[in-house]
Every structure is written in structure tokens, then in C-alpha cells.
Amino acid sequence: GAGVSQSPSNKVTEKGKDVELRCDPISGHTALYWYRQSLGQGLEFLIYFQGNSAPDKSGLPSDRFSAERTGGSVSTLTIQRTQQEDSAVYLCASSLDQGLSGYTFGSGTRLTVV
Amino acid sequence: DAKTTQPNSMESNEEEPVHLPCNHSTISGTDYIHWYRQLPSQGPEYVIHGLTSNVNNRMASLAIAEDRKSSTLILHRATLRDAAVYYCILRDFEGYQKVTFGTGTKLQVIP
């Protein structure tokens, strides 16, 4: 597609449930990033995928968070046993290389845990 | 991880120029300066980037200090659609670097 696509755009879930967030990057972009943005805050790095290299998972806040990138394209961020503090907008970005020419962000998934 | 500092908020009148400052006193020789902006309810979008020389594109201009410890994003004529949060970040061209976006500058444009 022309841009980075994220789904769903909004997700309301009950505390303790698992959720999956999907990111479809721009075709041909080798790098993919997940960020989290809480209300009124900056972007918090979560995880980075680059080609076939091992992902940088250093930003994942707990072991309830995990992410996969299948076939070097679509990525899924999974949050297990969701907590209220997980409520935020989850943003995905992709770039052609390591981001020197700029990242393209999706519109995000707004997650609300009730 | 080189840091940037920006004012929390700024105001501008519509159709006037806006100068958004960013300090990056610990910048390294291999860091590019990137600017993004985030409109309400959207993901950030790329605006401009540069290394040493001033840069211009259709969206904005980037003025980089001679010592590279600060930069200024210039919007030549602010419109209401420019109201957004503007982020200044550093990207090392020598390799992968985990990039942190701070809280940016919230620009309010007054009609």
C-alpha cells in the first residue's frame, strides 16, 4: 500500500485479556518500529526489526509484551493479560533503511483497557 | 543516545513565520538532525532533515548552527493546518540507533 497500515484503529478490551495489534509496513521497507504514546506524552520506543537481524526488544516494558514480524513484512504486537496502564496509542513506523531518509508512521491503534 | 531539548509550547499568528528551536549540545559528528510533526489523532510525519548545511523543502526550512549544537525549524507562513507537535530527533548515520522522541513543541496557530 501507499502508507503504513495499522489495525484495528481502536480497541477496547477488558483487563486481563490478550490483544493483538497489526502493522502492515510500506512494501520494500526493511526496518519496522513499534512505539507507544500515552496521553500527552512523547513516543516511547518498544521494539525494532531490521531485515533478518535479531530484533531490538530493549524497549518492551514487560514480558507481557511481544512482537513478531513474519516474512519481513507484517508485524504483530501482542500484549498478554492487559493492564489499565497499557492504555495508549500504539504506533508503527517503517523505513527504507535504518531511518536516515525518514520514518513513515501509521495512524496508530488506540488501546483502551477497562 | 544524544538528547534534544525543545520548548514545550509556542504560539504563532496565522500567515507569520515560525521559528521552532531545538538544542542538541551533545550531538556527535555522525548524527543527522531530523524533524517530525504530529497532527492531532495522527502518527508523526517526516518534515525535514539535515547534517551540516541549511536545508529547504516544500514543507519547511532547517537552519543548523555552525557548531551543530542547535537547529531551528522554520515555517515560512504558518497556517492553521500547521498546528501540531513538532519533534526534533537525532539519527546516527553510522549505524542503528534506538531513537527516542521527546515531548516536542506544541505549536498553536492563532487565526
mmCIF file of C-alpha atoms in Angstrom, chain A residues 55-106:
data_model
loop_
_atom_site.group_PDB
_atom_site.id
_atom_site.type_symbol
_atom_site.label_atom_id
_atom_site.label_comp_id
_atom_site.label_asym_id
_atom_site.label_seq_id
_atom_site.Cartn_x
_atom_site.Cartn_y
_atom_site.Cartn_z
ATOM 1 C CA PRO A 55 15.065 -7.578 16.761
ATOM 2 C CA ASP A 56 15.955 -4.960 19.362
ATOM 3 C CA LYS A 57 13.433 -5.693 22.098
ATOM 4 C CA SER A 58 15.023 -3.462 24.696
ATOM 5 C CA GLY A 59 12.041 -1.110 24.897
ATOM 6 C CA LEU A 60 9.396 -3.702 25.728
ATOM 7 C CA PRO A 61 8.118 -2.728 29.202
ATOM 8 C CA SER A 62 7.435 -6.248 30.485
ATOM 9 C CA ASP A 63 7.332 -9.879 29.429
ATOM 10 C CA ARG A 64 3.619 -9.459 28.726
ATOM 11 C CA PHE A 65 4.640 -7.662 25.554
ATOM 12 C CA SER A 66 5.938 -9.491 22.491
ATOM 13 C CA ALA A 67 6.163 -8.836 18.778
ATOM 14 C CA GLU A 68 6.738 -10.790 15.609
ATOM 15 C CA ARG A 69 7.494 -9.862 12.072
ATOM 16 C CA THR A 70 6.678 -12.574 9.589
ATOM 17 C CA GLY A 71 8.358 -12.790 6.219
ATOM 18 C CA GLY A 72 9.986 -9.429 6.703
ATOM 19 C CA SER A 73 6.663 -7.692 6.223
ATOM 20 C CA VAL A 74 3.631 -7.645 8.518
ATOM 21 C CA SER A 75 4.238 -7.290 12.238
ATOM 22 C CA THR A 76 2.032 -8.161 15.195
ATOM 23 C CA LEU A 77 2.410 -6.692 18.668
ATOM 24 C CA THR A 78 0.831 -8.878 21.331
ATOM 25 C CA ILE A 79 0.004 -7.750 24.848
ATOM 26 C CA GLN A 80 -0.966 -10.534 27.226
ATOM 27 C CA ARG A 81 -3.054 -10.083 30.360
ATOM 28 C CA THR A 82 -3.631 -6.408 29.634
ATOM 29 C CA GLN A 83 -3.496 -3.864 32.449
ATOM 30 C CA GLN A 84 -5.025 -0.404 32.628
ATOM 31 C CA GLU A 85 -1.578 1.185 32.331
ATOM 32 C CA ASP A 86 -1.282 -0.412 28.885
ATOM 33 C CA SER A 87 -3.891 2.041 27.606
ATOM 34 C CA ALA A 88 -2.167 4.195 24.981
ATOM 35 C CA VAL A 89 -1.813 4.741 21.267
ATOM 36 C CA TYR A 90 0.475 2.154 19.703
ATOM 37 C CA LEU A 91 2.296 3.482 16.659
ATOM 38 C CA CYS A 92 4.118 1.536 13.989
ATOM 39 C CA ALA A 93 6.671 3.025 11.609
ATOM 40 C CA SER A 94 8.712 1.657 8.747
ATOM 41 C CA SER A 95 11.721 2.925 6.865
ATOM 42 C CA LEU A 96 13.651 2.011 3.775
ATOM 43 C CA ASP A 97 16.877 1.614 5.652
ATOM 44 C CA GLN A 98 17.790 2.481 9.213
ATOM 45 C CA GLY A 99 15.699 5.607 9.037
ATOM 46 C CA LEU A 100 18.235 8.019 7.636
ATOM 47 C CA SER A 101 15.761 9.083 4.962
ATOM 48 C CA GLY A 102 12.913 9.282 7.433
ATOM 49 C CA TYR A 103 10.316 7.040 9.012
ATOM 50 C CA THR A 104 6.751 6.678 7.815
ATOM 51 C CA PHE A 105 4.282 6.225 10.648
ATOM 52 C CA GLY A 106 0.884 4.639 10.660
#
